[in-house]
Amino acid sequence: MKKLYIGTNTKMTKTIQETKEFLSTLQTLTASLKDDITLFVIPSYTTLVEAKKTIVNDAILIGSQNMCWAERGQYTGEISPLMLKEIGIDIVMIGHSERRHVFLEDDNVEALKVSSAIEHGFIPLLCIGETKEEKDSGISNEILRKQLIVGFSKVNKNNVKNIIVAYEPVWAIGVNGEPASSSYVEAKHKVIKATLKEIFKDISINIPVLYGGSVNLENSKELIKQDSVDGLFVGRSAWDANNFNTLIRQVLPVWKEKGNKNG
Ligand code: PGA
């Protein structure tokens, strides 16, 4: 049975102490689920050293929220792959909606980061998603295809082992977000999977496509039921370890049932 991918980006919400407490509680609560899930947490840069120290036996993968593509040089305010390597980071998140829309990163910059992350042995987690305006203009599929094609344009297509894609429609994220319906998510995941197949051919089958954007206790089971949803990327509903554990435990049986049904 394939493992369920489930993770959270804690954005700019937790101090070092809060991150340590969150991780150790989550680690204890989910210990018995280790064989069924790939669990990851992406906290702020300043917490990463302590975050890695808190986790025993890689029970929870730790990711960074961003990364510079270059190893060294005149990039004030940036963090290099070598610095993240030194801490033992597992995942590098690239192109989160807030990086694209608040900090104006574009697909070409994300492409440099994706290829640098792979070269340095990290799992890149590429986030993609259309804005409300793009959705209303009927160009969502084109936008998603472009984000994937350009985002992976600098990657050696035959040398791809670990990549994660998260579909996070911009209009569905955050306090003012409106959760996407499960049928809409399934339709977009199908487009994403077809595009990944074009890019990576048969290897694409190993790329999990996660959904994120206002995932919560009410909608998570319906979302994970969808055939093309391989996992969930959760924000606010995961920032309390008990709540996140409840959410994971309620989607896991649905995930397993889907696996049994689909063989
Ligand atoms: P949200 O955040 O679940 O709070 O909407 C999702 C995200 O930004 O990844």
Short mmCIF file of N, CA and C in Angstrom, two decimals, residues 11-104:
data_model
loop_
_atom_site.label_atom_id
_atom_site.label_comp_id
_atom_site.label_asym_id
_atom_site.label_seq_id
_atom_site.Cartn_x
_atom_site.Cartn_y
_atom_site.Cartn_z
N LYS A 11 4.29 28.34 8.04
CA LYS A 11 4.40 29.76 7.61
C LYS A 11 5.21 30.56 8.65
N MET A 12 4.81 31.80 8.94
CA MET A 12 5.58 32.61 9.90
C MET A 12 4.80 32.68 11.22
N THR A 13 4.58 31.49 11.82
CA THR A 13 3.70 31.47 13.00
C THR A 13 4.34 30.96 14.28
N LYS A 14 5.44 30.19 14.18
CA LYS A 14 5.93 29.54 15.40
C LYS A 14 7.37 29.91 15.72
N THR A 15 7.64 30.20 16.99
CA THR A 15 9.01 30.44 17.45
C THR A 15 9.74 29.09 17.55
N ILE A 16 11.01 29.15 17.91
CA ILE A 16 11.79 27.90 18.06
C ILE A 16 11.12 27.02 19.12
N GLN A 17 10.82 27.62 20.27
CA GLN A 17 10.23 26.84 21.36
C GLN A 17 8.89 26.24 20.93
N GLU A 18 8.08 27.03 20.29
CA GLU A 18 6.75 26.54 19.85
C GLU A 18 6.89 25.41 18.83
N THR A 19 7.88 25.55 17.95
CA THR A 19 8.09 24.51 16.93
C THR A 19 8.53 23.20 17.59
N LYS A 20 9.43 23.31 18.57
CA LYS A 20 9.89 22.10 19.27
C LYS A 20 8.73 21.40 19.96
N GLU A 21 7.89 22.19 20.63
CA GLU A 21 6.75 21.60 21.35
C GLU A 21 5.78 20.94 20.36
N PHE A 22 5.52 21.64 19.27
CA PHE A 22 4.60 21.13 18.25
C PHE A 22 5.13 19.81 17.69
N LEU A 23 6.40 19.79 17.35
CA LEU A 23 6.98 18.59 16.73
C LEU A 23 7.03 17.42 17.70
N SER A 24 7.40 17.69 18.95
CA SER A 24 7.50 16.53 19.83
C SER A 24 6.12 15.97 20.16
N THR A 25 5.12 16.82 20.29
CA THR A 25 3.76 16.31 20.52
C THR A 25 3.29 15.51 19.30
N LEU A 26 3.50 16.09 18.11
CA LEU A 26 3.04 15.43 16.88
C LEU A 26 3.74 14.09 16.70
N GLN A 27 5.03 14.09 17.01
CA GLN A 27 5.82 12.86 16.87
C GLN A 27 5.26 11.75 17.78
N THR A 28 4.94 12.11 19.00
CA THR A 28 4.40 11.12 19.94
C THR A 28 3.02 10.65 19.48
N LEU A 29 2.17 11.60 19.11
CA LEU A 29 0.79 11.24 18.74
C LEU A 29 0.73 10.35 17.51
N THR A 30 1.67 10.54 16.57
CA THR A 30 1.57 9.82 15.29
C THR A 30 2.54 8.63 15.21
N ALA A 31 3.22 8.32 16.30
CA ALA A 31 4.26 7.26 16.27
C ALA A 31 3.73 5.95 15.69
N SER A 32 2.51 5.60 16.03
CA SER A 32 1.99 4.29 15.60
C SER A 32 1.58 4.28 14.12
N LEU A 33 1.63 5.44 13.46
CA LEU A 33 1.17 5.52 12.06
C LEU A 33 2.33 5.50 11.07
N LYS A 34 3.53 5.38 11.60
CA LYS A 34 4.75 5.55 10.80
C LYS A 34 4.77 4.73 9.50
N ASP A 35 4.24 3.52 9.54
CA ASP A 35 4.29 2.67 8.34
C ASP A 35 3.29 3.09 7.27
N ASP A 36 2.33 3.89 7.65
CA ASP A 36 1.25 4.24 6.71
C ASP A 36 1.36 5.63 6.11
N ILE A 37 2.16 6.50 6.75
CA ILE A 37 2.18 7.89 6.27
C ILE A 37 3.61 8.41 6.08
N THR A 38 3.75 9.34 5.14
CA THR A 38 4.97 10.14 5.06
C THR A 38 4.56 11.51 5.57
N LEU A 39 5.02 11.80 6.77
CA LEU A 39 4.60 13.02 7.46
C LEU A 39 5.72 14.05 7.38
N PHE A 40 5.37 15.28 7.02
CA PHE A 40 6.40 16.32 6.97
C PHE A 40 5.91 17.64 7.54
N VAL A 41 6.87 18.39 8.07
CA VAL A 41 6.57 19.70 8.65
C VAL A 41 7.59 20.69 8.10
N ILE A 42 7.10 21.86 7.70
CA ILE A 42 7.96 22.88 7.09
C ILE A 42 7.89 24.15 7.95
N PRO A 43 8.77 24.26 8.92
CA PRO A 43 8.72 25.42 9.81
C PRO A 43 9.66 26.55 9.36
N SER A 44 9.74 27.62 10.12
CA SER A 44 10.58 28.77 9.73
C SER A 44 12.07 28.42 9.80
N TYR A 45 12.86 29.17 9.01
CA TYR A 45 14.31 28.91 8.95
C TYR A 45 14.97 28.85 10.33
N THR A 46 14.63 29.81 11.19
CA THR A 46 15.34 29.91 12.47
C THR A 46 15.10 28.70 13.37
N THR A 47 14.08 27.92 13.07
CA THR A 47 13.74 26.78 13.93
C THR A 47 14.35 25.47 13.43
N LEU A 48 14.96 25.50 12.23
CA LEU A 48 15.29 24.24 11.56
C LEU A 48 16.30 23.37 12.31
N VAL A 49 17.31 24.01 12.92
CA VAL A 49 18.33 23.22 13.63
C VAL A 49 17.67 22.45 14.77
N GLU A 50 16.89 23.15 15.57
CA GLU A 50 16.23 22.51 16.71
C GLU A 50 15.15 21.53 16.23
N ALA A 51 14.51 21.86 15.14
CA ALA A 51 13.47 20.97 14.61
C ALA A 51 14.08 19.62 14.26
N LYS A 52 15.20 19.63 13.56
CA LYS A 52 15.85 18.36 13.17
C LYS A 52 16.26 17.58 14.42
N LYS A 53 16.76 18.29 15.44
CA LYS A 53 17.20 17.61 16.67
C LYS A 53 16.03 16.98 17.41
N THR A 54 14.84 17.54 17.25
CA THR A 54 13.67 17.04 17.99
C THR A 54 13.16 15.71 17.42
N ILE A 55 13.43 15.48 16.13
CA ILE A 55 12.85 14.31 15.46
C ILE A 55 13.76 13.09 15.60
N VAL A 56 13.17 11.99 16.01
CA VAL A 56 13.93 10.74 16.19
C VAL A 56 13.69 9.83 14.97
N ASN A 57 14.77 9.28 14.43
CA ASN A 57 14.68 8.33 13.31
C ASN A 57 13.87 8.83 12.11
N ASP A 58 14.00 10.09 11.80
CA ASP A 58 13.29 10.65 10.64
C ASP A 58 11.78 10.37 10.64
N ALA A 59 11.19 10.28 11.83
CA ALA A 59 9.75 9.99 11.91
C ALA A 59 8.94 11.08 11.22
N ILE A 60 9.44 12.30 11.28
CA ILE A 60 8.79 13.41 10.56
C ILE A 60 9.87 14.06 9.69
N LEU A 61 9.60 14.19 8.39
CA LEU A 61 10.56 14.87 7.52
C LEU A 61 10.44 16.37 7.76
N ILE A 62 11.59 17.03 7.71
CA ILE A 62 11.59 18.48 7.95
C ILE A 62 11.96 19.20 6.66
N GLY A 63 11.19 20.24 6.36
CA GLY A 63 11.44 21.00 5.14
C GLY A 63 11.71 22.46 5.43
N SER A 64 12.34 23.14 4.46
CA SER A 64 12.51 24.59 4.57
C SER A 64 11.47 25.26 3.67
N GLN A 65 11.11 26.48 4.02
CA GLN A 65 10.03 27.17 3.31
C GLN A 65 10.49 27.80 2.00
N ASN A 66 11.81 27.80 1.78
CA ASN A 66 12.36 28.45 0.60
C ASN A 66 13.84 28.07 0.53
N MET A 67 14.51 28.47 -0.53
CA MET A 67 15.96 28.24 -0.65
C MET A 67 16.48 29.06 -1.81
N CYS A 68 17.69 29.60 -1.69
CA CYS A 68 18.32 30.26 -2.84
C CYS A 68 18.88 29.17 -3.75
N TRP A 69 18.89 29.41 -5.06
CA TRP A 69 19.42 28.40 -5.99
C TRP A 69 20.94 28.33 -5.94
N ALA A 70 21.57 29.46 -5.53
CA ALA A 70 23.04 29.51 -5.56
C ALA A 70 23.64 29.01 -4.24
N GLU A 71 24.88 28.52 -4.32
CA GLU A 71 25.52 28.00 -3.10
C GLU A 71 26.09 29.12 -2.24
N ARG A 72 26.71 30.12 -2.86
CA ARG A 72 27.35 31.21 -2.12
C ARG A 72 27.30 32.47 -2.95
N GLY A 73 27.47 33.60 -2.29
CA GLY A 73 27.64 34.83 -3.07
C GLY A 73 26.83 35.99 -2.58
N GLN A 74 26.62 36.92 -3.48
CA GLN A 74 26.02 38.20 -3.11
C GLN A 74 24.49 38.10 -3.20
N TYR A 75 23.92 37.43 -2.21
CA TYR A 75 22.48 37.19 -2.17
C TYR A 75 21.97 37.50 -0.75
N THR A 76 22.14 38.73 -0.34
CA THR A 76 21.79 39.13 1.03
C THR A 76 20.37 38.71 1.40
N GLY A 77 20.27 38.09 2.56
CA GLY A 77 18.95 37.69 3.05
C GLY A 77 18.52 36.31 2.61
N GLU A 78 19.34 35.66 1.78
CA GLU A 78 18.96 34.34 1.26
C GLU A 78 19.66 33.23 2.05
N ILE A 79 19.16 32.01 1.90
CA ILE A 79 19.73 30.83 2.55
C ILE A 79 20.12 29.84 1.46
N SER A 80 21.38 29.37 1.54
CA SER A 80 21.90 28.53 0.46
C SER A 80 21.63 27.04 0.69
N PRO A 81 21.65 26.25 -0.41
CA PRO A 81 21.48 24.80 -0.26
C PRO A 81 22.53 24.19 0.68
N LEU A 82 23.75 24.75 0.67
CA LEU A 82 24.79 24.20 1.54
C LEU A 82 24.42 24.39 3.01
N MET A 83 23.81 25.50 3.31
CA MET A 83 23.41 25.79 4.70
C MET A 83 22.30 24.83 5.16
N LEU A 84 21.39 24.52 4.24
CA LEU A 84 20.30 23.59 4.58
C LEU A 84 20.82 22.16 4.67
N LYS A 85 21.79 21.85 3.82
CA LYS A 85 22.43 20.53 3.83
C LYS A 85 23.09 20.30 5.19
N GLU A 86 23.74 21.35 5.66
CA GLU A 86 24.48 21.26 6.94
C GLU A 86 23.54 20.89 8.10
N ILE A 87 22.29 21.32 7.99
CA ILE A 87 21.31 21.03 9.05
C ILE A 87 20.67 19.66 8.83
N GLY A 88 20.76 19.13 7.61
CA GLY A 88 20.15 17.82 7.35
C GLY A 88 18.69 17.90 6.92
N ILE A 89 18.34 19.02 6.31
CA ILE A 89 16.96 19.21 5.86
C ILE A 89 16.59 18.18 4.78
N ASP A 90 15.34 17.72 4.80
CA ASP A 90 14.89 16.69 3.85
C ASP A 90 14.21 17.29 2.62
N ILE A 91 13.34 18.25 2.86
CA ILE A 91 12.48 18.78 1.79
C ILE A 91 12.73 20.28 1.62
N VAL A 92 12.65 20.76 0.40
CA VAL A 92 12.69 22.21 0.17
C VAL A 92 11.40 22.60 -0.55
N MET A 93 10.62 23.45 0.08
CA MET A 93 9.39 23.92 -0.55
C MET A 93 9.73 25.05 -1.52
N ILE A 94 9.16 24.98 -2.70
CA ILE A 94 9.47 25.98 -3.74
C ILE A 94 8.18 26.50 -4.34
N GLY A 95 8.09 27.82 -4.41
CA GLY A 95 6.97 28.45 -5.11
C GLY A 95 5.65 28.43 -4.38
N HIS A 96 5.69 28.45 -3.04
CA HIS A 96 4.42 28.58 -2.32
C HIS A 96 3.72 29.85 -2.82
N SER A 97 2.43 29.81 -2.82
CA SER A 97 1.63 30.95 -3.29
C SER A 97 2.10 32.28 -2.70
N GLU A 98 2.45 32.27 -1.41
CA GLU A 98 2.86 33.54 -0.80
C GLU A 98 4.22 34.00 -1.31
N ARG A 99 5.09 33.07 -1.70
CA ARG A 99 6.36 33.45 -2.33
C ARG A 99 6.08 34.05 -3.71
N ARG A 100 5.14 33.45 -4.42
CA ARG A 100 4.86 33.94 -5.78
C ARG A 100 4.14 35.29 -5.75
N HIS A 101 3.16 35.40 -4.83
CA HIS A 101 2.29 36.58 -4.92
C HIS A 101 2.67 37.71 -3.97
N VAL A 102 3.27 37.41 -2.82
CA VAL A 102 3.71 38.50 -1.93
C VAL A 102 5.14 38.91 -2.29
N PHE A 103 5.98 37.92 -2.64
CA PHE A 103 7.39 38.22 -2.90
C PHE A 103 7.75 38.14 -4.38
N LEU A 104 6.73 38.02 -5.21
CA LEU A 104 6.85 38.15 -6.67
C LEU A 104 7.86 37.22 -7.34
#
